[in-house]
Short mmCIF file of C-alpha atoms in Angstrom, two decimals:
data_model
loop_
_atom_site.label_atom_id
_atom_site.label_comp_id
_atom_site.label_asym_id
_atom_site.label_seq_id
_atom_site.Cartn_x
_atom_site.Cartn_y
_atom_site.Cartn_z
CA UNK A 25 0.00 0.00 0.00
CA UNK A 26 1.00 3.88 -0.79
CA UNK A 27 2.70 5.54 1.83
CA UNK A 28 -0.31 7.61 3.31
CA UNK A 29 1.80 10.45 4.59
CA UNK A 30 1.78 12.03 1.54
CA UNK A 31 -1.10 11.22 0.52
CA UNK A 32 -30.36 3.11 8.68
CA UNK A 33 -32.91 1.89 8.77
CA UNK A 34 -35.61 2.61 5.76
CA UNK A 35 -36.91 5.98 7.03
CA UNK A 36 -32.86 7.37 6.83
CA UNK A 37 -32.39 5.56 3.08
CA UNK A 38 -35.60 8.14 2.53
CA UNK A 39 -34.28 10.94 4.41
CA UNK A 40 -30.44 10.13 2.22
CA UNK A 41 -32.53 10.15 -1.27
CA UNK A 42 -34.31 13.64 -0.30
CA UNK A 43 -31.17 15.28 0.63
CA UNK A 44 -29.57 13.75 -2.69
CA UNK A 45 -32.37 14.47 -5.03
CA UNK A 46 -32.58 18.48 -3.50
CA UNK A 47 -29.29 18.82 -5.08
CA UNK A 48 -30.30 17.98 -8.35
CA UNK A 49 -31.22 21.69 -8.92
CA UNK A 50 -30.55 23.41 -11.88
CA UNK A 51 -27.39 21.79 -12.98
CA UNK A 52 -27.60 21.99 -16.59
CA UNK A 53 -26.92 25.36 -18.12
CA UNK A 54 -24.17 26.50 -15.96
CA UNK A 55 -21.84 24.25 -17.76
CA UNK A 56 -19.21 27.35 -17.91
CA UNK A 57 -19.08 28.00 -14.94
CA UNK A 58 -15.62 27.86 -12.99
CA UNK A 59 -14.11 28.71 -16.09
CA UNK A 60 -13.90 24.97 -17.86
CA UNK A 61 -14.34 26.38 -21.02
CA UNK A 62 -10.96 27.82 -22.36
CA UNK A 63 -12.87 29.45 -24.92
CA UNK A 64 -15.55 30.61 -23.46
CA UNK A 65 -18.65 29.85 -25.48
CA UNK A 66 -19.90 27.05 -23.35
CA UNK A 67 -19.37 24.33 -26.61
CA UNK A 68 -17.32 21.74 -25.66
CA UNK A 69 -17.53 18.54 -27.56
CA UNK A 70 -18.79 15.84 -25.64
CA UNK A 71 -17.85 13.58 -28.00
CA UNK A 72 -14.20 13.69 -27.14
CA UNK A 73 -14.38 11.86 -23.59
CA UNK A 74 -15.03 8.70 -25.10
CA UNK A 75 -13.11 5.69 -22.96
CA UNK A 76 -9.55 6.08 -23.54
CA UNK A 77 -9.12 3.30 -21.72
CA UNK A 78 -9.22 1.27 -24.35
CA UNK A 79 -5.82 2.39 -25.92
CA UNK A 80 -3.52 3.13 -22.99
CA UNK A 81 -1.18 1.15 -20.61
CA UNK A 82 -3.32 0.48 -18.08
CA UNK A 83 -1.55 -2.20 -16.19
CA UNK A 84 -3.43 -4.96 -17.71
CA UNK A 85 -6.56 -2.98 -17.12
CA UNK A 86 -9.37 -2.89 -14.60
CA UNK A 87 -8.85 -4.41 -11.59
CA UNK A 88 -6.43 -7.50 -12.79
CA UNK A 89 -3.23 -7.99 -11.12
CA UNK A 90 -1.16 -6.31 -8.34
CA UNK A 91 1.36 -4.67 -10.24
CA UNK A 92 -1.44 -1.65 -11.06
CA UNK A 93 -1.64 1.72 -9.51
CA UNK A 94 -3.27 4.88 -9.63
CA UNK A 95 -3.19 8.06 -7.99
CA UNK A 96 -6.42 10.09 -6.22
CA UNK A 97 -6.32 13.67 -5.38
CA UNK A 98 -8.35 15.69 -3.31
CA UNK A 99 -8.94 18.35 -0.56
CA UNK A 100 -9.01 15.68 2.15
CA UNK A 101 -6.10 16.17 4.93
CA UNK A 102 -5.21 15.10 8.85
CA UNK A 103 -7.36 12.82 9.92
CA UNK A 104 -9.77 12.98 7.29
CA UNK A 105 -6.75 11.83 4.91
CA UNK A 106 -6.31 8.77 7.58
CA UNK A 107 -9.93 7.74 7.35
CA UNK A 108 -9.94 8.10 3.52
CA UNK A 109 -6.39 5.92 4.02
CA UNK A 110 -8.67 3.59 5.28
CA UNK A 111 -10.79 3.08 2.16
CA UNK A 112 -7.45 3.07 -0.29
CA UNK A 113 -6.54 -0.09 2.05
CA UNK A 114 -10.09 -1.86 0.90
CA UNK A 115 -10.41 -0.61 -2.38
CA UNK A 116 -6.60 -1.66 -2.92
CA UNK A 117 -7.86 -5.55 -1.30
CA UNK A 118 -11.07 -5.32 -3.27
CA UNK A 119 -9.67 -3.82 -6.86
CA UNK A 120 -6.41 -6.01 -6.67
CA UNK A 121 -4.83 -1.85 -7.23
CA UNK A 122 -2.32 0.24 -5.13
CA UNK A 123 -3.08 3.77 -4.54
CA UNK A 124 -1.45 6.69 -3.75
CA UNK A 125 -3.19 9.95 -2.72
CA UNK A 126 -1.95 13.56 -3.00
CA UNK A 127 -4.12 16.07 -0.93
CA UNK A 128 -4.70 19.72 -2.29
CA UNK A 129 -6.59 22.64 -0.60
CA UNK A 130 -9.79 23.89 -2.44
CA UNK A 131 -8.05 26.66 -4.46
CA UNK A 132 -5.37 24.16 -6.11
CA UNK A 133 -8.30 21.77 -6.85
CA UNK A 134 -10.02 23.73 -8.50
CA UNK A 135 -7.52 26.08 -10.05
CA UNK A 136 -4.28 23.49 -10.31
CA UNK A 137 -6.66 20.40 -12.18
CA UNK A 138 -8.39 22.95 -14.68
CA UNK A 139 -4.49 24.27 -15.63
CA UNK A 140 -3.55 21.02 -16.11
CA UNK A 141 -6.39 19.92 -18.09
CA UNK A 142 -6.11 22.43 -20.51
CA UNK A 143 -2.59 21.25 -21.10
CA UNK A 144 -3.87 17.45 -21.53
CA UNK A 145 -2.48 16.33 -18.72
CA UNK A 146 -4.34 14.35 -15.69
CA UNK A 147 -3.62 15.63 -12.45
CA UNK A 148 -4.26 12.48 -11.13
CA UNK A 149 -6.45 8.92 -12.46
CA UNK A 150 -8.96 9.68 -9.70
CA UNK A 151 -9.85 13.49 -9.19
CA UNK A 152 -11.96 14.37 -6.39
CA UNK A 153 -14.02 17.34 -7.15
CA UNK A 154 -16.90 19.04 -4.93
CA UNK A 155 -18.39 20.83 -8.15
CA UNK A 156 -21.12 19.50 -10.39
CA UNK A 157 -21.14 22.88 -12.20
CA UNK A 158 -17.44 22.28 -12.57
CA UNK A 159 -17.68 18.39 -13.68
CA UNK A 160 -20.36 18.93 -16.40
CA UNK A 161 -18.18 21.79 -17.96
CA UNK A 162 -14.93 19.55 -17.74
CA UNK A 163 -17.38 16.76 -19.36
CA UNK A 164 -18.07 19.18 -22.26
CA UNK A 165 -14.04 19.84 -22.69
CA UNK A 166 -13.47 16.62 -23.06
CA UNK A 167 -11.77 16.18 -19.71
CA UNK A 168 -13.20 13.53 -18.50
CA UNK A 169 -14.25 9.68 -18.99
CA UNK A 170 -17.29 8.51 -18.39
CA UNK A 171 -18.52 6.59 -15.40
CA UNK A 172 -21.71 5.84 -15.41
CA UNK A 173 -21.23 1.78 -15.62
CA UNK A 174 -19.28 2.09 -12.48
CA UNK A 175 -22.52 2.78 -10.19
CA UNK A 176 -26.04 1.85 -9.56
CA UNK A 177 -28.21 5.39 -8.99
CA UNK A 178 -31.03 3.10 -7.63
CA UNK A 179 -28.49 2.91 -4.28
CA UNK A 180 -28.35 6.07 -3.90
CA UNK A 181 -29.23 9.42 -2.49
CA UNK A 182 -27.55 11.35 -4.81
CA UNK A 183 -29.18 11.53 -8.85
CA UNK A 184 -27.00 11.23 -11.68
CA UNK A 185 -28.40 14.08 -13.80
CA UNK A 186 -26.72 16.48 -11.67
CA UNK A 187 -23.34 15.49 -13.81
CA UNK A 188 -24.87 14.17 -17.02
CA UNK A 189 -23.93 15.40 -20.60
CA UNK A 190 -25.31 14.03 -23.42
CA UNK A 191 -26.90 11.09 -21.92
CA UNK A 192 -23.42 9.87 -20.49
CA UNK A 193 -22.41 9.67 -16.39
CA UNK A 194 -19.30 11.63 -15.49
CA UNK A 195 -18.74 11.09 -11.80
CA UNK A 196 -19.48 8.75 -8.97
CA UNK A 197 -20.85 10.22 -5.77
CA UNK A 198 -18.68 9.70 -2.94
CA UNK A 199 -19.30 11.30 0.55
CA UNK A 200 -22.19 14.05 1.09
CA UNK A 201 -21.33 16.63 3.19
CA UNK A 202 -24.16 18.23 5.08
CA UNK A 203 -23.89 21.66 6.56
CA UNK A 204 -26.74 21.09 9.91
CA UNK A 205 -25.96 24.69 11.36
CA UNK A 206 -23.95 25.43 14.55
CA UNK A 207 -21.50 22.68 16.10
CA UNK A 208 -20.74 23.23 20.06
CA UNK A 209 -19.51 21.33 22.73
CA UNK A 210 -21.90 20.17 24.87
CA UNK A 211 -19.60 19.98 28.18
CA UNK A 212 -18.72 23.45 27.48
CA UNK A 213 -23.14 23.92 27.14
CA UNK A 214 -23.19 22.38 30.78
CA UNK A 215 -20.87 23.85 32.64
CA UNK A 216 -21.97 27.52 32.01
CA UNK A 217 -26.23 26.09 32.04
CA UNK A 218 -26.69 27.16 28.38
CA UNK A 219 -29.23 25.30 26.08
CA UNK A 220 -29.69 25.17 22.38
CA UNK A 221 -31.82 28.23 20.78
CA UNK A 222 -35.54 27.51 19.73
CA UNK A 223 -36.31 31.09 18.29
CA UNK A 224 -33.61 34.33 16.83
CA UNK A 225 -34.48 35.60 19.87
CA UNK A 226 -32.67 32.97 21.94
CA UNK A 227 -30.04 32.60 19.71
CA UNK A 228 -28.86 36.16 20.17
CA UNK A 229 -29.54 35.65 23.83
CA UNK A 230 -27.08 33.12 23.83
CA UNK A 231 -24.74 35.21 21.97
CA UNK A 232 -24.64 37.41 24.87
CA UNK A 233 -24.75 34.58 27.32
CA UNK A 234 -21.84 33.02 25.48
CA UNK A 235 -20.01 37.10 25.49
CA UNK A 236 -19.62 37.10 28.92
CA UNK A 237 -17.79 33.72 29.80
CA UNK A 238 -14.68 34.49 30.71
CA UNK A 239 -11.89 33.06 27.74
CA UNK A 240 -14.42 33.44 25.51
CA UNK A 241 -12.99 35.57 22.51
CA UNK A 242 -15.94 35.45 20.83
CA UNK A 243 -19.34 33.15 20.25
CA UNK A 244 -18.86 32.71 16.93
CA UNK A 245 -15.90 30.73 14.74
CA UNK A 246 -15.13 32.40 11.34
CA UNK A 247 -13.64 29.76 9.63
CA UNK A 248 -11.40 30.72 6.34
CA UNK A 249 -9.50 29.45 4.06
CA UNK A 250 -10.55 30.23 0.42
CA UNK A 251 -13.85 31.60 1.81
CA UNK A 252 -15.92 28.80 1.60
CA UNK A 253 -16.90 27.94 5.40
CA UNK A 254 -18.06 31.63 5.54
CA UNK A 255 -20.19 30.96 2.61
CA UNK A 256 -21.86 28.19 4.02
CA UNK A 257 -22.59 30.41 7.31
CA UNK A 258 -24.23 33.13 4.90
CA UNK A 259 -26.52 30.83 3.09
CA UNK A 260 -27.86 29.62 6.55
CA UNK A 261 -28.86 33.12 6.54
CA UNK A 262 -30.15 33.07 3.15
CA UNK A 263 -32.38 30.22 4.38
CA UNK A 264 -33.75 32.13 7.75
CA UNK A 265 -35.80 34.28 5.72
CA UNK A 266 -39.68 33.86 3.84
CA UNK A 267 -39.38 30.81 1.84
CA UNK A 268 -35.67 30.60 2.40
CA UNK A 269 -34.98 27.14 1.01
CA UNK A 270 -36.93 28.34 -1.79
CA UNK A 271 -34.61 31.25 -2.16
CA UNK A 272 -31.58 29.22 -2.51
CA UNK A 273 -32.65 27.01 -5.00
CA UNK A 274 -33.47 30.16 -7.05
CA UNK A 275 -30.44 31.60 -6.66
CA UNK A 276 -28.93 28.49 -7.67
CA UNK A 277 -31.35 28.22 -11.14
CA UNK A 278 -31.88 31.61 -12.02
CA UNK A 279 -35.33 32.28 -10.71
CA UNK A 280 -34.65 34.48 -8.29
CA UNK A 281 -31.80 37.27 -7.96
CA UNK A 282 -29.14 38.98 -5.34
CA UNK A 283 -31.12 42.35 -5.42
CA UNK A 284 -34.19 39.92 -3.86
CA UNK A 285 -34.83 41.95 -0.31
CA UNK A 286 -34.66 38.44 1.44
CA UNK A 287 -30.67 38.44 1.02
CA UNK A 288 -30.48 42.32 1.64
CA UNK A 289 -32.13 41.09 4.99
CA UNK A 290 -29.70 38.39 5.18
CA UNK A 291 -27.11 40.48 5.05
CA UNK A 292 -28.10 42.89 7.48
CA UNK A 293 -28.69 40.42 10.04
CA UNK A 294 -25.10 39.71 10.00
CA UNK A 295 -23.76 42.94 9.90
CA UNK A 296 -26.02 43.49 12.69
CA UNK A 297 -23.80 40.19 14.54
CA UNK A 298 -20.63 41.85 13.87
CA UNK A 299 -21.54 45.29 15.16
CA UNK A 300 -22.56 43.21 17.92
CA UNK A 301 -18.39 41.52 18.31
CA UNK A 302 -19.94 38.02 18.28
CA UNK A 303 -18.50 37.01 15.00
CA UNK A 304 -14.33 35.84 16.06
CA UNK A 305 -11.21 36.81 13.61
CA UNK A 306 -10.99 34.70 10.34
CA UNK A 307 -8.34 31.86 10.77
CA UNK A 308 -8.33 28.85 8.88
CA UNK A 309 -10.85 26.10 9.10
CA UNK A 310 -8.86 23.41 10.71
CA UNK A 311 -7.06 25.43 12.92
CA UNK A 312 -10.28 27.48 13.83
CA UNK A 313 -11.31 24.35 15.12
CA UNK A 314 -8.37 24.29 18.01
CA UNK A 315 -9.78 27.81 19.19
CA UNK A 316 -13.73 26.19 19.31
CA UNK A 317 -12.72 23.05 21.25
CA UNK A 318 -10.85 24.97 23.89
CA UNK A 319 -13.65 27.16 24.26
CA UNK A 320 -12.21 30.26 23.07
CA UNK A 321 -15.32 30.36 20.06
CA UNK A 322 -18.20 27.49 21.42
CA UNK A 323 -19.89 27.58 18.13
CA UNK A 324 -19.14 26.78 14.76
CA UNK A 325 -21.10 26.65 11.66
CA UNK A 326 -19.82 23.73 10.07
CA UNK A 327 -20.36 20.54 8.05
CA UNK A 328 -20.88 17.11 8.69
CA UNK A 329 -16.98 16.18 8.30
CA UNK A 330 -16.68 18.06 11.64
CA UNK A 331 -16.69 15.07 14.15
CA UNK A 332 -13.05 14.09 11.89
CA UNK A 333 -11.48 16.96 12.37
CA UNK A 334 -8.28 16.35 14.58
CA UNK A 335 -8.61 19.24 17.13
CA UNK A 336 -12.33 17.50 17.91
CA UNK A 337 -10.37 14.69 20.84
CA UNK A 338 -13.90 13.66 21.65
CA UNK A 339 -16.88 13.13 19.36
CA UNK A 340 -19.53 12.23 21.68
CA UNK A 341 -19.11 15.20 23.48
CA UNK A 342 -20.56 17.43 20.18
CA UNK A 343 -23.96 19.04 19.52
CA UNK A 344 -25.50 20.65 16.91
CA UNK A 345 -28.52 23.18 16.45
CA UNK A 346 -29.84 24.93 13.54
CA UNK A 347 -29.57 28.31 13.01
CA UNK A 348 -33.17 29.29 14.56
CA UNK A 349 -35.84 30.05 11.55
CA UNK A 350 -34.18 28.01 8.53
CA UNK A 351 -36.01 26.58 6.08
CA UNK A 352 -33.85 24.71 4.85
CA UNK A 353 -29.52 23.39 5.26
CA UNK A 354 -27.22 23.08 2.71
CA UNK A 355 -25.61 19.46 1.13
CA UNK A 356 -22.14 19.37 -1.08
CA UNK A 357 -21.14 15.75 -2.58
CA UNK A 358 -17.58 14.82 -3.23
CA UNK A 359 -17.35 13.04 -7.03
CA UNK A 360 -15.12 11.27 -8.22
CA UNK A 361 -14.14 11.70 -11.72
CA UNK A 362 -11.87 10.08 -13.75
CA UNK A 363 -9.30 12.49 -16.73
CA UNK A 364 -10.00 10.93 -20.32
CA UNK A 365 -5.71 11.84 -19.98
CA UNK A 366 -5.11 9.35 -17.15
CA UNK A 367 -2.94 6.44 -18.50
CA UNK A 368 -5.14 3.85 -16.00
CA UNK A 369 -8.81 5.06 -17.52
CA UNK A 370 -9.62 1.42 -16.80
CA UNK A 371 -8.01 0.68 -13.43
CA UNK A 372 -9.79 4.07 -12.06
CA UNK A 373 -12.75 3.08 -13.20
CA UNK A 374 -13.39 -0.77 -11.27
CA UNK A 375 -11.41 1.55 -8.50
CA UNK A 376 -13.89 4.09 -8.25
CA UNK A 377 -16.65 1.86 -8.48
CA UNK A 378 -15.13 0.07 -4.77
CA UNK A 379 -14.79 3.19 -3.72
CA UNK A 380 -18.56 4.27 -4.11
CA UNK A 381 -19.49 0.71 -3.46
CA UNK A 382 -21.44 0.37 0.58
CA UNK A 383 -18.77 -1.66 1.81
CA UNK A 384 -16.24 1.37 0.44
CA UNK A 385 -18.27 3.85 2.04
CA UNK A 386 -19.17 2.01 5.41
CA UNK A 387 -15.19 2.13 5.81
CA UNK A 388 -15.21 5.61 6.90
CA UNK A 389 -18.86 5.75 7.96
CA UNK A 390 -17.36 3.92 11.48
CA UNK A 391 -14.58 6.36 12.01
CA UNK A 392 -16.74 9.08 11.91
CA UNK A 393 -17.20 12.48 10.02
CA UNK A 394 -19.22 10.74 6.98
CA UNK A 395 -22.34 11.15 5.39
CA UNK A 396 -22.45 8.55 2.55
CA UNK A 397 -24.06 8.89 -0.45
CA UNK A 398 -24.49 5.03 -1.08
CA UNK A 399 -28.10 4.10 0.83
CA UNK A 400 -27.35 0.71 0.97
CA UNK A 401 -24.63 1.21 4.19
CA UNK A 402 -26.62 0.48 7.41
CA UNK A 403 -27.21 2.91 10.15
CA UNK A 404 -25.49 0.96 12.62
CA UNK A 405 -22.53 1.80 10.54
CA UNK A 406 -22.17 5.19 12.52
CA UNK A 407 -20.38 5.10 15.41
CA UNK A 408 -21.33 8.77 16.96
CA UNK A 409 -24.65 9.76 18.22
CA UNK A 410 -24.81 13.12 16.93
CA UNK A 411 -23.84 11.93 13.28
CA UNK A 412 -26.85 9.38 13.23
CA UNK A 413 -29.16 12.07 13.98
CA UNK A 414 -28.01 14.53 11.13
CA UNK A 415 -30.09 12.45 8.88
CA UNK A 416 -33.09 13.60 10.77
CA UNK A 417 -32.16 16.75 11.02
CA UNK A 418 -32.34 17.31 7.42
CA UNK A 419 -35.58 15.62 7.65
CA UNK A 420 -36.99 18.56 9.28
CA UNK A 421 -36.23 21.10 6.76
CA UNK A 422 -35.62 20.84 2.99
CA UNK A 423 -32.18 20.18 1.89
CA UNK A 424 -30.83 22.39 -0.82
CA UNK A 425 -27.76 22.05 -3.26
CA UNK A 426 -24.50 24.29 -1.98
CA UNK A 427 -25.18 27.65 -3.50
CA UNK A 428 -21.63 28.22 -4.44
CA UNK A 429 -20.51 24.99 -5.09
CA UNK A 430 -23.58 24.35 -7.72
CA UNK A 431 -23.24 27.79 -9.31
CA UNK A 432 -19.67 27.75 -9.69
CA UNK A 433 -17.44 30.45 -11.02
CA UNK A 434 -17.39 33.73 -11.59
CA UNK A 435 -19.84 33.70 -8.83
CA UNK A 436 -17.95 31.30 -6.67
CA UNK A 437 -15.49 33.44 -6.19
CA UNK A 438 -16.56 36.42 -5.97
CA UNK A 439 -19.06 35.00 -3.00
CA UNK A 440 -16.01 34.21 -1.56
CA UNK A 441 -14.09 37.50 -1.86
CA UNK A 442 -16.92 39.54 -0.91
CA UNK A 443 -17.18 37.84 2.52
CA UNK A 444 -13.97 37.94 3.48
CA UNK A 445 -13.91 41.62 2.51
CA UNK A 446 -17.19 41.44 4.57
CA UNK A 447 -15.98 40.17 7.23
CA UNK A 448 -12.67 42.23 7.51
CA UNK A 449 -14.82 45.64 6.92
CA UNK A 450 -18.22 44.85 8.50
CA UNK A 451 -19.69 48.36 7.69
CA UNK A 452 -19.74 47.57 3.50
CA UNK A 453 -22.76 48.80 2.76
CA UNK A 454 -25.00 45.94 1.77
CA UNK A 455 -26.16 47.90 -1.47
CA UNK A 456 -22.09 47.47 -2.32
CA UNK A 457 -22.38 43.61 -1.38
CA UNK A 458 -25.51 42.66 -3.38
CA UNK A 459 -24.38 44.74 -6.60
CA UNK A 460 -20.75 42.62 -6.81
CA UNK A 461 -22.86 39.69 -6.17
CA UNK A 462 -25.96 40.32 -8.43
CA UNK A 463 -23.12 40.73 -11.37
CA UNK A 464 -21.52 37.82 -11.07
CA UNK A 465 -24.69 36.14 -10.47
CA UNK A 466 -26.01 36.76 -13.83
CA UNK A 467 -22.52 36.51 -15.64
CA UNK A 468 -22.83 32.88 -14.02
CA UNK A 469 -25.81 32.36 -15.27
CA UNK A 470 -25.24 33.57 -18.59
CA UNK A 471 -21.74 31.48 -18.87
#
């Protein structure tokens, strides 16, 4: 094996297939988007990703003998990188394959693979990527293989149209990501006799509450990196207000727009947080995490990978609440997609399909930090409390694609920018924040 240092029951199948089939919306027609078209008129040839395959060394191809290998990027480091480790060691058993994994951060991913696909060159035989938008317009380049024989949709949550082109299956879904609302420790909850929020009114009551404990620097975590974890905190704002899971998936397919007074609102509810000092300084995700276990920022808007993060030292002691009014919380899915340039087309292919596969998935399912997208692993597959109930959270509202990760670039990252700029000058006006976003909105949509 690859040295790895560089590298439920019925009613949650349902509740898995909802959250899947939400994030379906409005896919096709932002095929441009994140810039996969060199050219920039949205044509690529579909016809160009047939199954190279056929014509390369591929190590006696598929999964026959040993002696083949491939190579998997993606964003996954720490001790998520040990619990994907985990999986290489069953899909290497199961696909007779040895694999080596190279992580990236979100910016090289996206940036680093697109570079080197325009150059016909595969950054690796198994890419990870988070971005249908992104795989459908990679998919029109020519990019990328097809897949499609490597899973069965009818186990599970997640539907294949989201990365369709021309009737062919580009990527496998691998583990869905749900973003439940605000993580927080519920020792730290005890100790100081504070209790989850049922209304906005005792959410910013325990704001205050939260202000006052001493070696508390502030309530809230403002996790950075590229910008993305303060995205996800804004759209659980987008989703507090009328119809708010409604306003999402517009956003996300056109229908509605960033001048709608529902994200002005949005908006000014947070600028009204950060005139208020709950909102912490912007460090890195990971390392954000260190300050929110120690106590020095108790909550954390996060995702569902947050029981795997390494500063968490104790799983069961986590809770999570919704942000108080939502309509709705947001789902990503990691795919895996295979580069029509890879010289192991075939090999990455019977791979990826053990990968996918609920025996691949269950692998990490038990060390915790995974939501997988295959129904058919069994609930008794999680090992931590709080993740078996995040299904059921998301029963509760409607579950909505990403907003940025769906749309893509130019909006993408200008989302990004404009929070951080946001969050570093918290008196922008908001007409200055929903006129940069409004116009890469609709050059998004128009891509």
């Amino acid at each position: 094996m690859a040295d790895r240092t560089h590298r439920s029951s019925r009613t949650r199948r349902n509740v898995l297939k909802a959250t899947g089939a939400a994030s379906v919306v409005a896919t096709t027609g932002l095929a441009g988007c994140l810039g996969g078209d060199s050219d920039g008129d949205g044509n690529g040839d579909g016809d160009t990703t047939a199954d190279s395959g056929d014509s390369t060394t591929d190590g006696g191809g598929g999964g026959g003998g040993g002696a083949s290998s491939i190579e998997v990027t993606g964003v996954w480091s720490g001790e998520e990188q040990e619990s994907f480790g985990e999986v290489m060691s069953y899909v290497e058993s199961e696909a007779g394959v040895e694999i080596e994994y190279f992580p990236r951060d979100t910016d090289s991913l996206l940036t680093g693979t697109l570079m080197d696909y325009e150059s016909g060159v595969a950054a690796a035989d198994i890419v990870v990527m988070p971005s249908p938008a992104r795989i459908v317009s990679d998919a029109q380049n020519g990019h990328l293989a097809p897949v499609g024989d490597a899973w069965n949709p009818d186990d599970f949550a997640v539907d294949p149209s989201r990365v369709t082109v021309d009737g062919e299956v580009y990527a496998a879904p691998f583990k869905m990501d749900l973003k439940p609302g605000f993580w927080y420790r519920q020792s730290f909850f005890d100790e100081h006799g504070l209790s989850e929020p049922s209304n906005y009114d005792e959410f910013t009551s325990l704001l205050d509450s939260i202000a006052s404990i001493e070696g508390v620097d502030a309530p809230i975590a403002s996790g950075n990196g590229t910008g993305w974890p303060l995205s996800d905190l804004m759209e659980g704002f987008f989703m507090r207000q009328e119809d708010g899971a409604q306003l999402q998936q517009g956003l996300i397919n056109g229908e509605a727009s960033f001048t709608d007074d529902r994200v002005r609102a949005a908006f000014d509810e947070v600028k009204a947080l950060h005139e208020e000092g709950y909102f912490s300084q912007m460090r890195d995700f990971g390392v954000q995490y260190e300050y929110f276990w120690d106590g020095s920022t108790p909550l954390y808007f996060m995702g569902s990978f947050t029981t795997a993060q390494d500063a968490v030292e104790d799983a069961s002691d986590l809770g999570v609440f919704r942000l108080p009014g939502v309509e709705g919380i947001a789902s990503s899915v990691n795919w895996f997609t295979v580069p029509t340039y890879s010289e192991r087309v075939d090999t990455a292919r019977d791979a990826l399909s053990s990968f996918v596969s609920a025996e691949g998935q269950r692998q990490w399912v038990e060390l915790g930090g995974f939501v997988p997208s295959n129904t058919q692993v069994p609930s008794d597959a999680y090992q931590s409390e709080v993740m078996s109930q995040l299904p059921e959270l998301a029963a509760e509202v409607t579950v909505v694609p990403d907003l940025d990760d769906a749309l893509g670039n130019p909006f993408q990252q200008e989302f990004w920018s404009v929070l951080k700029g946001l969050w570093a000058s918290p008196d922008t006006p908001t007409s200055d924040i929903v006129s940069a976003l409004d116009e890469a909105h609709e050059n998004t949509l128009e891509a």
